[in-house]
mmCIF file of C-alpha atoms in Angstrom:
data_model
loop_
_atom_site.group_PDB
_atom_site.id
_atom_site.type_symbol
_atom_site.label_atom_id
_atom_site.label_comp_id
_atom_site.label_asym_id
_atom_site.label_seq_id
_atom_site.Cartn_x
_atom_site.Cartn_y
_atom_site.Cartn_z
ATOM 1 C CA MET A 1 60.741 9.091 -90.560
ATOM 2 C CA VAL A 2 62.468 8.914 -93.916
ATOM 3 C CA THR A 3 65.848 9.260 -92.258
ATOM 4 C CA ILE A 4 65.075 6.402 -89.872
ATOM 5 C CA ARG A 5 63.766 4.248 -92.760
ATOM 6 C CA GLN A 6 66.979 4.822 -94.668
ATOM 7 C CA ALA A 7 69.139 4.086 -91.645
ATOM 8 C CA ALA A 8 67.211 0.905 -90.910
ATOM 9 C CA THR A 9 67.954 -0.462 -94.404
ATOM 10 C CA MET A 10 71.660 -0.294 -93.525
ATOM 11 C CA ASN A 11 71.540 -1.235 -89.860
ATOM 12 C CA PRO A 12 69.402 -4.248 -88.896
ATOM 13 C CA ALA A 13 69.674 -3.250 -85.216
ATOM 14 C CA ILE A 14 67.014 -0.574 -85.857
ATOM 15 C CA LEU A 15 63.927 -2.685 -85.209
ATOM 16 C CA GLY A 16 61.176 -0.072 -85.109
ATOM 17 C CA ILE A 17 60.028 3.341 -84.147
ATOM 18 C CA HIS A 18 58.348 4.516 -80.931
ATOM 19 C CA LEU A 19 56.234 7.665 -81.546
ATOM 20 C CA GLU A 20 56.089 9.354 -78.163
ATOM 21 C CA GLY A 21 53.570 11.909 -79.209
ATOM 22 C CA PRO A 22 52.226 14.232 -80.506
ATOM 23 C CA PHE A 23 48.824 12.892 -79.429
ATOM 24 C CA VAL A 24 49.478 13.618 -75.756
ATOM 25 C CA SER A 25 48.172 15.757 -72.951
ATOM 26 C CA PRO A 26 49.382 19.377 -72.689
ATOM 27 C CA LYS A 27 49.086 18.959 -68.904
ATOM 28 C CA PHE A 28 51.807 16.327 -69.022
ATOM 29 C CA ASN A 29 53.794 17.472 -72.016
ATOM 30 C CA GLY A 30 57.144 16.947 -70.270
ATOM 31 C CA ALA A 31 59.811 18.280 -72.682
ATOM 32 C CA GLN A 32 57.432 18.201 -75.670
ATOM 33 C CA PRO A 33 56.584 21.637 -77.076
ATOM 34 C CA ARG A 34 52.918 22.383 -76.283
ATOM 35 C CA ASP A 35 52.368 24.005 -79.687
ATOM 36 C CA GLN A 36 53.150 20.680 -81.382
ATOM 37 C CA ILE A 37 50.547 18.671 -79.412
ATOM 38 C CA GLN A 38 47.508 17.678 -81.475
ATOM 39 C CA PRO A 39 44.454 15.343 -81.441
ATOM 40 C CA ALA A 40 44.943 11.800 -82.560
ATOM 41 C CA SER A 41 44.674 11.448 -86.381
ATOM 42 C CA ILE A 42 44.525 8.229 -88.354
ATOM 43 C CA SER A 43 45.468 10.120 -91.575
ATOM 44 C CA LYS A 44 48.599 11.674 -90.021
ATOM 45 C CA LEU A 45 49.612 8.404 -88.421
ATOM 46 C CA ALA A 46 49.143 6.624 -91.683
ATOM 47 C CA ASP A 47 51.285 9.208 -93.443
ATOM 48 C CA TRP A 48 54.053 8.709 -90.893
ATOM 49 C CA GLN A 49 53.775 4.981 -91.167
ATOM 50 C CA ARG A 50 54.209 5.137 -94.979
ATOM 51 C CA ALA A 51 57.160 7.498 -94.620
ATOM 52 C CA SER A 52 58.832 5.126 -92.173
ATOM 53 C CA GLY A 53 58.254 1.994 -94.277
ATOM 54 C CA ASN A 54 55.803 0.636 -91.751
ATOM 55 C CA ARG A 55 58.350 0.844 -88.898
ATOM 56 C CA VAL A 56 56.121 2.502 -86.294
ATOM 57 C CA LYS A 57 55.677 -0.224 -83.682
ATOM 58 C CA LEU A 58 54.706 1.722 -80.544
ATOM 59 C CA LEU A 59 52.631 4.844 -80.050
ATOM 60 C CA THR A 60 52.387 6.776 -76.818
ATOM 61 C CA TYR A 61 49.179 8.803 -76.483
ATOM 62 C CA ALA A 62 46.765 10.265 -73.993
ATOM 63 C CA PRO A 63 43.575 8.180 -74.259
ATOM 64 C CA GLU A 64 41.471 10.518 -72.105
ATOM 65 C CA LEU A 65 41.775 13.115 -74.886
ATOM 66 C CA ASN A 66 41.884 10.751 -77.857
ATOM 67 C CA ARG A 67 39.542 7.898 -77.073
ATOM 68 C CA SER A 68 38.438 6.358 -80.414
ATOM 69 C CA ALA A 69 37.632 2.792 -81.140
ATOM 70 C CA ARG A 70 38.413 3.497 -84.800
ATOM 71 C CA PHE A 71 41.859 4.868 -83.984
ATOM 72 C CA GLU A 72 42.609 1.926 -81.676
ATOM 73 C CA ARG A 73 41.456 -0.519 -84.368
ATOM 74 C CA TYR A 74 43.666 1.096 -86.983
ATOM 75 C CA CYS A 75 46.666 0.722 -84.705
ATOM 76 C CA GLN A 76 45.836 -2.911 -83.930
ATOM 77 C CA GLU A 77 45.330 -3.752 -87.630
ATOM 78 C CA ASN A 78 48.658 -2.138 -88.488
ATOM 79 C CA GLY A 79 50.791 -3.748 -85.821
ATOM 80 C CA ILE A 80 51.148 -0.569 -83.663
ATOM 81 C CA HIS A 81 51.124 -1.182 -79.934
ATOM 82 C CA LEU A 82 49.326 1.524 -77.955
ATOM 83 C CA ALA A 83 50.920 2.960 -74.855
ATOM 84 C CA VAL A 84 49.577 5.387 -72.234
ATOM 85 C CA GLY A 85 51.986 8.187 -71.510
ATOM 86 C CA HIS A 86 52.186 11.991 -71.136
ATOM 87 C CA SER A 87 48.637 11.402 -69.936
ATOM 88 C CA ASP A 88 46.165 12.596 -67.291
ATOM 89 C CA ALA A 89 44.042 9.466 -67.732
ATOM 90 C CA ARG A 90 42.023 8.102 -64.836
ATOM 91 C CA PHE A 91 41.970 4.437 -64.034
ATOM 92 C CA GLY A 92 38.489 4.103 -65.550
ATOM 93 C CA ASP A 93 39.615 5.636 -68.839
ATOM 94 C CA LEU A 94 42.300 3.027 -69.209
ATOM 95 C CA GLU A 95 40.052 0.109 -68.393
ATOM 96 C CA GLN A 96 38.034 0.936 -71.541
ATOM 97 C CA CYS A 97 41.062 1.204 -73.909
ATOM 98 C CA GLN A 98 43.161 -1.206 -75.910
ATOM 99 C CA ILE A 99 46.250 -0.299 -73.876
ATOM 100 C CA ASN A 100 48.982 -2.879 -73.276
ATOM 101 C CA HIS A 101 52.005 -0.663 -72.566
ATOM 102 C CA VAL A 102 52.862 2.113 -70.073
ATOM 103 C CA THR A 103 55.453 4.708 -71.110
ATOM 104 C CA HIS A 104 58.159 5.643 -68.573
ATOM 105 C CA LEU A 105 56.287 4.861 -65.336
ATOM 106 C CA PHE A 106 55.842 7.825 -62.918
ATOM 107 C CA ASN A 107 57.094 10.461 -65.396
ATOM 108 C CA ALA A 108 54.655 12.714 -67.204
ATOM 109 C CA GLN A 109 51.456 10.955 -66.103
ATOM 110 C CA ARG A 110 48.750 10.944 -63.463
ATOM 111 C CA GLY A 111 50.181 9.449 -60.350
ATOM 112 C CA LEU A 112 48.818 7.085 -57.737
ATOM 113 C CA HIS A 113 46.310 8.611 -55.312
ATOM 114 C CA GLN A 114 44.263 6.880 -52.592
ATOM 115 C CA ARG A 115 41.019 7.890 -54.340
ATOM 116 C CA GLU A 116 42.208 7.718 -57.976
ATOM 117 C CA PRO A 117 44.701 5.080 -59.074
ATOM 118 C CA GLY A 118 45.556 6.953 -62.252
ATOM 119 C CA VAL A 119 48.109 5.737 -64.799
ATOM 120 C CA VAL A 120 50.483 4.486 -62.153
ATOM 121 C CA GLY A 121 47.856 2.423 -60.438
ATOM 122 C CA TYR A 122 46.763 0.924 -63.724
ATOM 123 C CA ALA A 123 50.366 -0.048 -64.505
ATOM 124 C CA MET A 124 50.606 -1.833 -61.193
ATOM 125 C CA LEU A 125 47.295 -3.686 -61.489
ATOM 126 C CA ASP A 126 46.973 -4.583 -65.154
ATOM 127 C CA HIS A 127 48.936 -7.780 -65.462
ATOM 128 C CA GLN A 128 48.752 -7.764 -69.297
ATOM 129 C CA SER A 129 50.686 -4.480 -69.679
ATOM 130 C CA LYS A 130 54.413 -4.009 -70.076
ATOM 131 C CA VAL A 131 55.680 -1.098 -68.047
ATOM 132 C CA GLU A 132 58.676 1.104 -68.918
ATOM 133 C CA LEU A 133 61.005 2.495 -66.296
ATOM 134 C CA ILE A 134 63.832 5.020 -66.709
ATOM 135 C CA CYS A 135 66.476 3.726 -64.416
ATOM 136 C CA ASP A 136 68.879 6.676 -64.229
ATOM 137 C CA GLY A 137 68.217 7.725 -60.622
ATOM 138 C CA PHE A 138 66.963 11.154 -61.743
ATOM 139 C CA HIS A 139 63.659 10.439 -63.398
ATOM 140 C CA VAL A 140 62.821 7.869 -60.745
ATOM 141 C CA VAL A 141 64.879 7.728 -57.531
ATOM 142 C CA SER A 142 66.268 4.403 -56.411
ATOM 143 C CA PRO A 143 63.736 3.598 -53.642
ATOM 144 C CA VAL A 144 60.876 4.133 -56.017
ATOM 145 C CA VAL A 145 62.596 1.943 -58.632
ATOM 146 C CA LYS A 146 62.725 -0.774 -55.987
ATOM 147 C CA ILE A 147 59.027 -0.289 -55.148
ATOM 148 C CA ALA A 148 58.111 -0.649 -58.847
ATOM 149 C CA TYR A 149 60.248 -3.759 -59.129
ATOM 150 C CA GLN A 150 58.687 -5.399 -56.089
ATOM 151 C CA ILE A 151 55.101 -4.597 -57.119
ATOM 152 C CA ILE A 152 55.268 -5.031 -60.910
ATOM 153 C CA GLY A 153 58.044 -7.557 -61.140
ATOM 154 C CA PRO A 154 60.655 -8.574 -63.702
ATOM 155 C CA ASP A 155 58.266 -10.223 -66.139
ATOM 156 C CA ARG A 156 56.466 -6.914 -66.905
ATOM 157 C CA LEU A 157 59.038 -4.159 -66.397
ATOM 158 C CA GLU A 158 61.055 -2.953 -69.366
ATOM 159 C CA LEU A 159 64.027 -0.679 -68.812
ATOM 160 C CA VAL A 160 64.338 2.289 -71.153
ATOM 161 C CA THR A 161 66.869 5.082 -71.389
ATOM 162 C CA ASP A 162 64.680 7.915 -72.756
ATOM 163 C CA ALA A 163 67.980 9.201 -74.074
ATOM 164 C CA MET A 164 68.380 12.229 -76.348
ATOM 165 C CA GLU A 165 71.208 13.295 -78.636
ATOM 166 C CA ALA A 166 73.669 14.092 -75.738
ATOM 167 C CA LYS A 167 73.987 10.482 -74.686
ATOM 168 C CA GLY A 168 77.664 9.627 -74.535
ATOM 169 C CA MET A 169 78.629 13.264 -75.013
ATOM 170 C CA PRO A 170 80.387 15.654 -72.659
ATOM 171 C CA THR A 171 78.798 18.415 -70.479
ATOM 172 C CA GLY A 172 77.465 21.108 -72.728
ATOM 173 C CA GLN A 173 74.546 22.583 -74.657
ATOM 174 C CA TYR A 174 72.406 20.380 -76.942
ATOM 175 C CA GLN A 175 68.948 20.361 -78.480
ATOM 176 C CA LEU A 176 65.787 18.356 -78.145
ATOM 177 C CA GLY A 177 62.942 19.031 -80.611
ATOM 178 C CA GLY A 178 64.436 22.458 -81.351
ATOM 179 C CA GLN A 179 64.644 23.357 -77.687
ATOM 180 C CA PRO A 180 68.026 24.090 -75.965
ATOM 181 C CA VAL A 181 69.065 21.471 -73.409
ATOM 182 C CA ALA A 182 71.798 21.773 -70.848
ATOM 183 C CA VAL A 183 73.677 18.602 -69.841
ATOM 184 C CA LYS A 184 75.543 18.619 -66.585
ATOM 185 C CA ASN A 185 76.330 15.881 -64.006
ATOM 186 C CA GLY A 186 74.423 13.358 -65.937
ATOM 187 C CA ARG A 187 71.196 15.376 -66.142
ATOM 188 C CA ALA A 188 69.633 16.836 -69.231
ATOM 189 C CA THR A 189 67.360 19.809 -68.536
ATOM 190 C CA LEU A 190 65.443 22.566 -70.314
ATOM 191 C CA SER A 191 65.911 26.213 -69.353
ATOM 192 C CA ASN A 192 63.043 25.916 -66.855
ATOM 193 C CA GLY A 193 64.811 23.084 -65.074
ATOM 194 C CA HIS A 194 62.495 20.281 -66.321
ATOM 195 C CA LEU A 195 64.159 17.032 -67.336
ATOM 196 C CA ALA A 196 64.576 16.744 -71.104
ATOM 197 C CA GLY A 197 65.066 13.036 -71.705
ATOM 198 C CA SER A 198 68.205 11.529 -70.346
ATOM 199 C CA VAL A 199 71.843 10.775 -71.196
ATOM 200 C CA LEU A 200 71.587 7.253 -69.754
ATOM 201 C CA THR A 201 73.310 4.435 -71.547
ATOM 202 C CA TYR A 202 71.615 1.038 -71.519
ATOM 203 C CA ASP A 203 74.499 -0.712 -69.746
ATOM 204 C CA ASP A 204 74.343 1.915 -66.983
ATOM 205 C CA GLY A 205 70.628 1.299 -66.662
ATOM 206 C CA PHE A 206 71.243 -2.423 -66.423
ATOM 207 C CA ARG A 207 73.740 -1.900 -63.618
ATOM 208 C CA ASN A 208 71.543 0.681 -61.836
ATOM 209 C CA MET A 209 68.611 -1.765 -61.796
ATOM 210 C CA ILE A 210 70.737 -4.415 -60.100
ATOM 211 C CA GLN A 211 72.168 -1.857 -57.641
ATOM 212 C CA PHE A 212 68.801 -0.147 -56.838
ATOM 213 C CA THR A 213 66.744 -3.302 -56.355
ATOM 214 C CA GLY A 214 69.129 -6.183 -55.614
ATOM 215 C CA CYS A 215 67.642 -8.111 -58.510
ATOM 216 C CA SER A 216 69.484 -11.002 -60.096
ATOM 217 C CA ILE A 217 71.395 -10.648 -63.344
ATOM 218 C CA ALA A 218 68.876 -13.008 -64.955
ATOM 219 C CA ASP A 219 65.998 -10.656 -63.974
ATOM 220 C CA ALA A 220 67.945 -7.615 -65.236
ATOM 221 C CA VAL A 221 68.387 -9.389 -68.566
ATOM 222 C CA LYS A 222 64.632 -9.981 -68.688
ATOM 223 C CA MET A 223 63.886 -6.361 -68.148
ATOM 224 C CA THR A 224 66.444 -5.131 -70.742
ATOM 225 C CA SER A 225 65.948 -7.737 -73.471
ATOM 226 C CA THR A 226 63.630 -10.687 -73.111
ATOM 227 C CA ASN A 227 60.443 -8.816 -72.219
ATOM 228 C CA GLN A 228 60.800 -6.374 -75.180
ATOM 229 C CA ALA A 229 61.456 -9.194 -77.624
ATOM 230 C CA ARG A 230 58.375 -11.092 -76.477
ATOM 231 C CA GLU A 231 56.124 -8.029 -76.457
ATOM 232 C CA PHE A 232 56.986 -7.126 -80.032
ATOM 233 C CA ARG A 233 57.376 -10.752 -81.195
ATOM 234 C CA LEU A 234 60.921 -10.220 -82.346
ATOM 235 C CA ASN A 235 61.901 -13.625 -83.538
ATOM 236 C CA GLY A 236 65.581 -14.465 -82.761
ATOM 237 C CA LYS A 237 65.880 -11.689 -80.176
ATOM 238 C CA GLY A 238 65.912 -11.757 -76.401
ATOM 239 C CA SER A 239 67.404 -15.167 -75.800
ATOM 240 C CA LEU A 240 70.448 -17.340 -76.459
ATOM 241 C CA GLU A 241 68.482 -20.260 -77.759
ATOM 242 C CA LEU A 242 69.672 -22.307 -80.744
ATOM 243 C CA GLY A 243 68.867 -20.396 -83.892
ATOM 244 C CA SER A 244 68.589 -16.992 -82.162
ATOM 245 C CA ASP A 245 70.479 -14.011 -83.490
ATOM 246 C CA ALA A 246 73.886 -13.635 -81.898
ATOM 247 C CA ASP A 247 73.127 -10.265 -80.225
ATOM 248 C CA LEU A 248 75.282 -10.245 -77.182
ATOM 249 C CA ASN A 249 76.731 -7.926 -74.547
ATOM 250 C CA VAL A 250 79.714 -9.290 -72.694
ATOM 251 C CA PHE A 251 80.383 -8.080 -69.105
ATOM 252 C CA ASP A 252 83.144 -8.845 -66.684
ATOM 253 C CA LYS A 253 82.469 -10.008 -63.109
ATOM 254 C CA HIS A 254 82.097 -6.341 -62.031
ATOM 255 C CA LEU A 255 79.484 -5.744 -64.744
ATOM 256 C CA ASN A 256 81.767 -3.595 -66.840
ATOM 257 C CA LEU A 257 80.792 -3.833 -70.501
ATOM 258 C CA MET A 258 83.614 -5.535 -72.391
ATOM 259 C CA ALA A 259 82.156 -6.199 -75.841
ATOM 260 C CA THR A 260 78.955 -5.991 -77.912
ATOM 261 C CA TYR A 261 78.039 -8.263 -80.804
ATOM 262 C CA SER A 262 75.199 -7.615 -83.252
ATOM 263 C CA CYS A 263 74.235 -10.634 -85.302
ATOM 264 C CA GLY A 264 77.547 -12.103 -84.341
ATOM 265 C CA LYS A 265 79.688 -9.176 -85.460
#
């Protein structure tokens, strides 16, 4: 947290922190070490928030294990959006929570079943929630990406990379949370074969979304920029309106990334 706080003072592109755990379900831990999972704690979250300089903006947790009106109220009062993820929550659990965000849809969560909608069903039906999607073709295969796009739509989907330290690096051995990770052919995996985050770059995710779904460039921009800016009320971000920050990616007609500008530089 301290490292991120220090980096953010030098780099205005660091807009906040997403705490993806440790208040999650051991059943859906994904690549998170089970021995690090713990019950939700206001005091610990407050410590992390202080250490980060109040930069925690999004918290993924498992509400079926950590349901607490007091905890939810603390997050709301401190500008922390609550997300369901790494969770075995049932549809009914989520209807009672102050959830407005779903972490990486389909991955590490209770899926859709004809007798229990689960987290996936909630994401599809709750029109107030923003819904993340890892668009690398490994975490979610292309036909399922298209299904999500057609059901949830470009106004609620938010593309994420879920990338770890090996992003942009060659094939080899890396680490995630102290665990060895092998990267080969665009996949990052633990020794047991489970996916360990991704090595997806955001421009690749942008192109993949267009290729997988046939969506327009305008809709792809919504899902990679505008929706996030609106959800977190990032003034000056997510649009090219007069007075907005000059944060731009420039692509050629084949969608190859040619240049990136941050605040006009």
